[in-house]
């Protein structure tokens, strides 16, 4: 099988770009810690309200951890609890969320917080809120007739 | 150009009838699905409400099922059935009977699923993610579509096997080889969705079991979901690689490299489903990344394809005396719909593929996951590159099969159709991409999200999508006019089924390409490598199962 000289050059160039690209993505994910959310913790979806930390949804100050606050959400068709929360500017926050019924999305528009909430699993993502303002949390996975009415808000405020 | 005897080969009328049966269902699905798409974009613009209590998500389910599952599967099976008949010889009576059985099974399944969706018993979208629980008849209908497609595909394989037996030691005709690769890809891929539907969702929706393992079901779905898009794409590649060169009067750049790229698509389109599940909590990040790497292996055959196609165009242009670096571009047959319509699709694949790289890039997916960017992405890949090529194919294949001619006026209308589609898609897909980057979610009805300032920014793009959607619907009307004309009204005559030939100097393709034990073996090894350990993890660490919900 014959491969034209130009095609060889084209493929070598393309494959080299691919290797560089995947290396950058890999180093960013595993060395710099930018992995996509993969919490791997499970929960009984019918006992969410009785299970820590989901028995107390909302923002909690924590001590002795790598993050300053834990922000706990419980999702169910078609709402998030809490529906509104204030976060201090510059706070490092671990968002912890799960769902009581079907699959929901958890996307904080305009940030990198974007994770699936699946019954039986806990989803987590740690981030720093370094811009003041109102952020919209939207459900971005179809969950039923009120899917587009399912949202919550984060107010990042200077304190 | 001189017409050779090979150019005059016609698909046998008995085979033509079965292909046309597929196309009737496919274009009916296009009509229904297209109307739903128009209504969706209008609703989401915020300027229009659905009458008579029809639900937005019911429309969305119809649109997804009709366009993503029915139009594509029926068109592909009909086209490949004809392509095998044309290049490997008329199907035997047994193969044709098998094809008909497959066709009717798929049609029955479609009717069952559609009925349940219309009764609002299955507004679960075409991805039907558990624990949303549809009526069991919906799941059974989908099972019939899948099983029917296996039976249908078996007819192509039977004719391919017969050709190989009659021509020992010779590489099979390129189009037949490609059709069989795609059928095999489809069978291996649908094992995943068939497993979740048969062993999880059907017993659960019938009430035989109380709960379902959501992550197992999703993982099986996405084992199928990504090769599904390659199953749509490869017939378009068949046209670009092996048919377009003949239409423009050129040669296939390399028959062997075309086969090699198809084999690479078979190998690397399946063990990659996790890149649709990157933001899910229950999958190990290392395995996500391994599947991301495997995903990107398809970049290699894609680069080969791009090179081959443009090399064919340039060689043809230079043979016509075109000068300069890009002079060949001008001499391409722009007034031939059989070339121009698929070419628009081909060119759209450049931005479409680039967007796909973003989606599959592990952590970068968080920026766009489940935003309407993704919808914009697959309306470029599937709804432009793939379907414009399908339309381009039907503009010569339908008259070929019905014994009619593509007239000058229809050819002109077809070119207009292609450009209308392009303009509509620039508006719709372009606005979807931008809105997605701003965070707008996919699969959502109009909402101000409690008068959120962020959501207010999205609304102008939603209006642009409605403008694009309306233009695209006009495009669909044009397609349907042309289809009906070519089926029933165009003047009788002989329309060519163009089949490209390789350059004379090229040696025959190596026989190793036809070694199915080898390629299926490697496919199996790659799938087992990518899925065994994470799948055991998922099952061993499973949370309590979920009961069903009907939230629509």
PDB file of C-alpha atoms in Angstrom, chain B residues 346-552:
ATOM      1  CA  UNK B 346     -18.185  18.184   3.727  1.00  0.00           C
ATOM      2  CA  UNK B 347     -17.012  21.755   4.329  1.00  0.00           C
ATOM      3  CA  UNK B 348     -19.256  22.010   7.406  1.00  0.00           C
ATOM      4  CA  UNK B 349     -17.391  19.084   8.872  1.00  0.00           C
ATOM      5  CA  UNK B 350     -14.318  21.259   9.412  1.00  0.00           C
ATOM      6  CA  UNK B 351     -15.885  23.514  12.128  1.00  0.00           C
ATOM      7  CA  UNK B 352     -18.039  20.592  13.276  1.00  0.00           C
ATOM      8  CA  UNK B 353     -15.020  18.386  13.921  1.00  0.00           C
ATOM      9  CA  UNK B 354     -13.157  21.199  15.670  1.00  0.00           C
ATOM     10  CA  UNK B 355     -16.098  21.673  18.042  1.00  0.00           C
ATOM     11  CA  UNK B 356     -16.135  17.947  18.702  1.00  0.00           C
ATOM     12  CA  UNK B 357     -12.515  18.099  19.834  1.00  0.00           C
ATOM     13  CA  UNK B 358     -13.552  20.599  22.512  1.00  0.00           C
ATOM     14  CA  UNK B 359     -16.403  18.379  23.711  1.00  0.00           C
ATOM     15  CA  UNK B 360     -14.238  15.291  24.068  1.00  0.00           C
ATOM     16  CA  UNK B 361     -11.292  17.021  25.773  1.00  0.00           C
ATOM     17  CA  UNK B 362     -11.723  15.639  29.281  1.00  0.00           C
ATOM     18  CA  UNK B 363     -11.916  18.655  31.625  1.00  0.00           C
ATOM     19  CA  UNK B 364     -12.666  21.094  28.790  1.00  0.00           C
ATOM     20  CA  UNK B 365     -16.051  19.386  28.508  1.00  0.00           C
ATOM     21  CA  UNK B 366     -17.091  21.131  31.742  1.00  0.00           C
ATOM     22  CA  UNK B 367     -17.297  24.414  29.840  1.00  0.00           C
ATOM     23  CA  UNK B 368     -19.834  23.099  27.346  1.00  0.00           C
ATOM     24  CA  UNK B 369     -21.321  19.881  28.738  1.00  0.00           C
ATOM     25  CA  UNK B 370     -25.095  19.773  28.217  1.00  0.00           C
ATOM     26  CA  UNK B 371     -25.152  23.377  27.127  1.00  0.00           C
ATOM     27  CA  UNK B 372     -26.822  24.185  23.839  1.00  0.00           C
ATOM     28  CA  UNK B 373     -23.301  24.337  22.338  1.00  0.00           C
ATOM     29  CA  UNK B 374     -23.585  20.535  22.100  1.00  0.00           C
ATOM     30  CA  UNK B 375     -26.872  20.839  20.215  1.00  0.00           C
ATOM     31  CA  UNK B 376     -25.160  23.313  17.889  1.00  0.00           C
ATOM     32  CA  UNK B 377     -22.317  20.829  17.447  1.00  0.00           C
ATOM     33  CA  UNK B 378     -24.406  17.882  16.314  1.00  0.00           C
ATOM     34  CA  UNK B 379     -26.568  20.073  14.119  1.00  0.00           C
ATOM     35  CA  UNK B 380     -23.350  20.734  12.201  1.00  0.00           C
ATOM     36  CA  UNK B 381     -22.132  17.127  12.165  1.00  0.00           C
ATOM     37  CA  UNK B 382     -25.321  15.076  11.884  1.00  0.00           C
ATOM     38  CA  UNK B 383     -27.788  17.698  10.688  1.00  0.00           C
ATOM     39  CA  UNK B 384     -25.486  19.306   8.123  1.00  0.00           C
ATOM     40  CA  UNK B 385     -22.505  17.153   7.104  1.00  0.00           C
ATOM     41  CA  UNK B 386     -24.442  13.900   7.266  1.00  0.00           C
ATOM     42  CA  UNK B 387     -27.935  14.843   6.139  1.00  0.00           C
ATOM     43  CA  UNK B 388     -26.867  17.218   3.363  1.00  0.00           C
ATOM     44  CA  UNK B 389     -24.788  14.349   2.002  1.00  0.00           C
ATOM     45  CA  UNK B 390     -27.802  12.049   2.352  1.00  0.00           C
ATOM     46  CA  UNK B 391     -29.921  14.586   0.456  1.00  0.00           C
ATOM     47  CA  UNK B 392     -27.188  14.841  -2.175  1.00  0.00           C
ATOM     48  CA  UNK B 393     -27.223  11.046  -2.527  1.00  0.00           C
ATOM     49  CA  UNK B 394     -31.000  10.877  -2.805  1.00  0.00           C
ATOM     50  CA  UNK B 395     -30.986  13.449  -5.642  1.00  0.00           C
ATOM     51  CA  UNK B 396     -29.459  10.831  -7.972  1.00  0.00           C
ATOM     52  CA  UNK B 397     -30.293   7.603  -6.137  1.00  0.00           C
ATOM     53  CA  UNK B 398     -34.064   8.126  -5.967  1.00  0.00           C
ATOM     54  CA  UNK B 399     -34.437   8.712  -9.739  1.00  0.00           C
ATOM     55  CA  UNK B 400     -31.990   5.836 -10.372  1.00  0.00           C
ATOM     56  CA  UNK B 401     -34.230   3.529  -8.341  1.00  0.00           C
ATOM     57  CA  UNK B 402     -37.528   4.828  -9.759  1.00  0.00           C
ATOM     58  CA  UNK B 403     -36.298   4.870 -13.374  1.00  0.00           C
ATOM     59  CA  UNK B 404     -36.505   8.649 -13.697  1.00  0.00           C
ATOM     60  CA  UNK B 405     -34.156  11.574 -14.360  1.00  0.00           C
ATOM     61  CA  UNK B 406     -32.896  14.403 -12.208  1.00  0.00           C
ATOM     62  CA  UNK B 407     -34.075  17.255 -14.425  1.00  0.00           C
ATOM     63  CA  UNK B 408     -32.322  20.604 -14.843  1.00  0.00           C
ATOM     64  CA  UNK B 409     -34.991  22.400 -12.837  1.00  0.00           C
ATOM     65  CA  UNK B 410     -34.858  19.883  -9.992  1.00  0.00           C
ATOM     66  CA  UNK B 411     -31.064  20.064 -10.028  1.00  0.00           C
ATOM     67  CA  UNK B 412     -31.326  23.829  -9.646  1.00  0.00           C
ATOM     68  CA  UNK B 413     -33.854  23.507  -6.832  1.00  0.00           C
ATOM     69  CA  UNK B 414     -31.562  20.988  -5.117  1.00  0.00           C
ATOM     70  CA  UNK B 415     -28.650  23.443  -5.204  1.00  0.00           C
ATOM     71  CA  UNK B 416     -30.910  26.139  -3.766  1.00  0.00           C
ATOM     72  CA  UNK B 417     -31.944  23.649  -1.087  1.00  0.00           C
ATOM     73  CA  UNK B 418     -28.308  23.060  -0.133  1.00  0.00           C
ATOM     74  CA  UNK B 419     -27.576  26.767   0.254  1.00  0.00           C
ATOM     75  CA  UNK B 420     -30.858  27.443   2.118  1.00  0.00           C
ATOM     76  CA  UNK B 421     -29.828  24.729   4.550  1.00  0.00           C
ATOM     77  CA  UNK B 422     -26.385  26.246   4.941  1.00  0.00           C
ATOM     78  CA  UNK B 423     -27.755  29.721   5.668  1.00  0.00           C
ATOM     79  CA  UNK B 424     -30.343  28.384   8.125  1.00  0.00           C
ATOM     80  CA  UNK B 425     -27.687  26.386   9.916  1.00  0.00           C
ATOM     81  CA  UNK B 426     -25.267  29.324  10.158  1.00  0.00           C
ATOM     82  CA  UNK B 427     -27.976  31.163  12.105  1.00  0.00           C
ATOM     83  CA  UNK B 428     -29.206  28.253  14.177  1.00  0.00           C
ATOM     84  CA  UNK B 429     -26.033  26.333  14.930  1.00  0.00           C
ATOM     85  CA  UNK B 430     -23.962  29.514  15.220  1.00  0.00           C
ATOM     86  CA  UNK B 431     -26.365  30.986  17.782  1.00  0.00           C
ATOM     87  CA  UNK B 432     -26.461  27.678  19.654  1.00  0.00           C
ATOM     88  CA  UNK B 433     -22.664  27.572  19.901  1.00  0.00           C
ATOM     89  CA  UNK B 434     -22.445  31.108  21.288  1.00  0.00           C
ATOM     90  CA  UNK B 435     -25.349  30.688  23.686  1.00  0.00           C
ATOM     91  CA  UNK B 436     -23.762  27.469  24.935  1.00  0.00           C
ATOM     92  CA  UNK B 437     -20.493  29.243  25.704  1.00  0.00           C
ATOM     93  CA  UNK B 438     -22.547  31.729  27.731  1.00  0.00           C
ATOM     94  CA  UNK B 439     -23.977  28.790  29.699  1.00  0.00           C
ATOM     95  CA  UNK B 440     -27.401  28.321  28.073  1.00  0.00           C
ATOM     96  CA  UNK B 441     -28.634  24.743  28.652  1.00  0.00           C
ATOM     97  CA  UNK B 442     -29.726  22.347  25.927  1.00  0.00           C
ATOM     98  CA  UNK B 443     -33.090  20.545  25.806  1.00  0.00           C
ATOM     99  CA  UNK B 444     -34.973  23.314  27.619  1.00  0.00           C
ATOM    100  CA  UNK B 445     -38.172  25.224  26.915  1.00  0.00           C
ATOM    101  CA  UNK B 446     -38.239  29.027  27.111  1.00  0.00           C
ATOM    102  CA  UNK B 447     -37.476  30.315  30.596  1.00  0.00           C
ATOM    103  CA  UNK B 448     -36.234  33.537  32.167  1.00  0.00           C
ATOM    104  CA  UNK B 449     -34.969  31.554  35.190  1.00  0.00           C
ATOM    105  CA  UNK B 450     -36.486  33.959  37.719  1.00  0.00           C
ATOM    106  CA  UNK B 451     -35.496  37.025  35.653  1.00  0.00           C
ATOM    107  CA  UNK B 452     -31.834  36.124  35.829  1.00  0.00           C
ATOM    108  CA  UNK B 453     -29.499  38.627  34.144  1.00  0.00           C
ATOM    109  CA  UNK B 454     -27.415  35.755  32.731  1.00  0.00           C
ATOM    110  CA  UNK B 455     -30.464  34.075  31.202  1.00  0.00           C
ATOM    111  CA  UNK B 456     -31.564  37.401  29.691  1.00  0.00           C
ATOM    112  CA  UNK B 457     -28.334  37.414  27.641  1.00  0.00           C
ATOM    113  CA  UNK B 458     -29.374  34.107  26.058  1.00  0.00           C
ATOM    114  CA  UNK B 459     -32.704  35.273  24.649  1.00  0.00           C
ATOM    115  CA  UNK B 460     -31.378  37.118  21.538  1.00  0.00           C
ATOM    116  CA  UNK B 461     -29.553  33.923  20.539  1.00  0.00           C
ATOM    117  CA  UNK B 462     -32.777  31.956  21.013  1.00  0.00           C
ATOM    118  CA  UNK B 463     -34.483  34.336  18.617  1.00  0.00           C
ATOM    119  CA  UNK B 464     -31.646  33.816  16.120  1.00  0.00           C
ATOM    120  CA  UNK B 465     -32.213  30.056  16.471  1.00  0.00           C
ATOM    121  CA  UNK B 466     -35.884  30.518  15.604  1.00  0.00           C
ATOM    122  CA  UNK B 467     -34.877  32.479  12.493  1.00  0.00           C
ATOM    123  CA  UNK B 468     -32.438  29.710  11.553  1.00  0.00           C
ATOM    124  CA  UNK B 469     -34.995  27.028  12.371  1.00  0.00           C
ATOM    125  CA  UNK B 470     -37.546  28.672  10.086  1.00  0.00           C
ATOM    126  CA  UNK B 471     -35.062  28.851   7.201  1.00  0.00           C
ATOM    127  CA  UNK B 472     -34.149  25.196   7.791  1.00  0.00           C
ATOM    128  CA  UNK B 473     -37.812  24.228   7.708  1.00  0.00           C
ATOM    129  CA  UNK B 474     -38.069  25.886   4.293  1.00  0.00           C
ATOM    130  CA  UNK B 475     -35.073  23.731   3.342  1.00  0.00           C
ATOM    131  CA  UNK B 476     -36.954  20.622   4.456  1.00  0.00           C
ATOM    132  CA  UNK B 477     -39.979  21.610   2.360  1.00  0.00           C
ATOM    133  CA  UNK B 478     -37.663  21.903  -0.657  1.00  0.00           C
ATOM    134  CA  UNK B 479     -36.181  18.444   0.058  1.00  0.00           C
ATOM    135  CA  UNK B 480     -39.653  16.943   0.244  1.00  0.00           C
ATOM    136  CA  UNK B 481     -40.755  18.635  -3.003  1.00  0.00           C
ATOM    137  CA  UNK B 482     -37.680  17.260  -4.781  1.00  0.00           C
ATOM    138  CA  UNK B 483     -38.109  13.789  -3.259  1.00  0.00           C
ATOM    139  CA  UNK B 484     -41.767  13.561  -4.306  1.00  0.00           C
ATOM    140  CA  UNK B 485     -40.933  14.880  -7.779  1.00  0.00           C
ATOM    141  CA  UNK B 486     -38.114  12.366  -8.286  1.00  0.00           C
ATOM    142  CA  UNK B 487     -40.265   9.525  -6.975  1.00  0.00           C
ATOM    143  CA  UNK B 488     -43.512  10.124  -8.851  1.00  0.00           C
ATOM    144  CA  UNK B 489     -43.310  12.917 -11.394  1.00  0.00           C
ATOM    145  CA  UNK B 490     -39.871  13.366 -12.967  1.00  0.00           C
ATOM    146  CA  UNK B 491     -39.583  12.199 -16.612  1.00  0.00           C
ATOM    147  CA  UNK B 492     -38.665   8.554 -17.159  1.00  0.00           C
ATOM    148  CA  UNK B 493     -35.035   7.918 -17.972  1.00  0.00           C
ATOM    149  CA  UNK B 494     -31.723   6.485 -16.799  1.00  0.00           C
ATOM    150  CA  UNK B 495     -30.018   8.274 -13.930  1.00  0.00           C
ATOM    151  CA  UNK B 496     -26.499   7.019 -13.262  1.00  0.00           C
ATOM    152  CA  UNK B 497     -25.485   5.409  -9.967  1.00  0.00           C
ATOM    153  CA  UNK B 498     -21.961   6.881  -9.886  1.00  0.00           C
ATOM    154  CA  UNK B 499     -19.247   4.566  -8.607  1.00  0.00           C
ATOM    155  CA  UNK B 500     -15.707   5.954  -8.475  1.00  0.00           C
ATOM    156  CA  UNK B 501     -12.610   4.151  -9.659  1.00  0.00           C
ATOM    157  CA  UNK B 502      -9.080   4.281  -8.300  1.00  0.00           C
ATOM    158  CA  UNK B 503      -6.147   5.624 -10.319  1.00  0.00           C
ATOM    159  CA  UNK B 504      -4.966   3.020 -12.837  1.00  0.00           C
ATOM    160  CA  UNK B 505      -1.482   2.993 -11.325  1.00  0.00           C
ATOM    161  CA  UNK B 506      -2.710   1.907  -7.901  1.00  0.00           C
ATOM    162  CA  UNK B 507      -2.098  -1.714  -6.892  1.00  0.00           C
ATOM    163  CA  UNK B 508      -5.067  -3.731  -5.634  1.00  0.00           C
ATOM    164  CA  UNK B 509      -5.925  -3.286  -1.956  1.00  0.00           C
ATOM    165  CA  UNK B 510      -4.116  -5.707   0.357  1.00  0.00           C
ATOM    166  CA  UNK B 511      -6.280  -8.694   1.265  1.00  0.00           C
ATOM    167  CA  UNK B 512      -5.575  -8.192   4.967  1.00  0.00           C
ATOM    168  CA  UNK B 513      -8.331  -5.552   4.910  1.00  0.00           C
ATOM    169  CA  UNK B 514     -10.892  -8.301   4.323  1.00  0.00           C
ATOM    170  CA  UNK B 515      -9.652 -10.358   7.260  1.00  0.00           C
ATOM    171  CA  UNK B 516     -12.674 -10.009   9.531  1.00  0.00           C
ATOM    172  CA  UNK B 517     -11.320 -12.293  12.227  1.00  0.00           C
ATOM    173  CA  UNK B 518      -8.404  -9.891  12.651  1.00  0.00           C
ATOM    174  CA  UNK B 519     -10.408  -6.648  12.718  1.00  0.00           C
ATOM    175  CA  UNK B 520     -13.260  -7.979  14.833  1.00  0.00           C
ATOM    176  CA  UNK B 521     -10.631  -9.468  17.157  1.00  0.00           C
ATOM    177  CA  UNK B 522      -8.881  -6.105  17.609  1.00  0.00           C
ATOM    178  CA  UNK B 523     -12.249  -4.386  18.022  1.00  0.00           C
ATOM    179  CA  UNK B 524     -13.156  -6.831  20.794  1.00  0.00           C
ATOM    180  CA  UNK B 525      -9.776  -6.453  22.505  1.00  0.00           C
ATOM    181  CA  UNK B 526     -10.043  -2.652  22.493  1.00  0.00           C
ATOM    182  CA  UNK B 527     -13.600  -2.772  23.870  1.00  0.00           C
ATOM    183  CA  UNK B 528     -12.618  -5.223  26.597  1.00  0.00           C
ATOM    184  CA  UNK B 529      -9.579  -3.106  27.481  1.00  0.00           C
ATOM    185  CA  UNK B 530     -11.572   0.115  27.707  1.00  0.00           C
ATOM    186  CA  UNK B 531     -14.612  -1.225  29.522  1.00  0.00           C
ATOM    187  CA  UNK B 532     -13.870  -4.343  31.611  1.00  0.00           C
ATOM    188  CA  UNK B 533     -12.250  -2.786  34.685  1.00  0.00           C
ATOM    189  CA  UNK B 534     -14.427   0.332  34.911  1.00  0.00           C
ATOM    190  CA  UNK B 535     -17.551  -1.751  34.329  1.00  0.00           C
ATOM    191  CA  UNK B 536     -16.654  -4.135  37.159  1.00  0.00           C
ATOM    192  CA  UNK B 537     -16.007  -1.056  39.347  1.00  0.00           C
ATOM    193  CA  UNK B 538     -19.387   0.403  38.473  1.00  0.00           C
ATOM    194  CA  UNK B 539     -21.201  -2.811  39.349  1.00  0.00           C
ATOM    195  CA  UNK B 540     -19.220  -3.581  42.514  1.00  0.00           C
ATOM    196  CA  UNK B 541     -19.583  -0.068  43.930  1.00  0.00           C
ATOM    197  CA  UNK B 542     -23.184   0.380  42.836  1.00  0.00           C
ATOM    198  CA  UNK B 543     -25.543   2.390  45.058  1.00  0.00           C
ATOM    199  CA  UNK B 544     -29.085   1.119  45.760  1.00  0.00           C
ATOM    200  CA  UNK B 545     -31.083   1.041  42.509  1.00  0.00           C
ATOM    201  CA  UNK B 546     -33.638   3.623  41.418  1.00  0.00           C
ATOM    202  CA  UNK B 547     -37.359   3.142  41.070  1.00  0.00           C
ATOM    203  CA  UNK B 548     -39.050   4.621  38.009  1.00  0.00           C
ATOM    204  CA  UNK B 549     -40.264   8.232  37.725  1.00  0.00           C
ATOM    205  CA  UNK B 550     -42.764   9.854  35.387  1.00  0.00           C
ATOM    206  CA  UNK B 551     -42.036  13.544  35.720  1.00  0.00           C
ATOM    207  CA  UNK B 552     -43.680  14.761  32.507  1.00  0.00           C
TER     208      UNK B 552
END
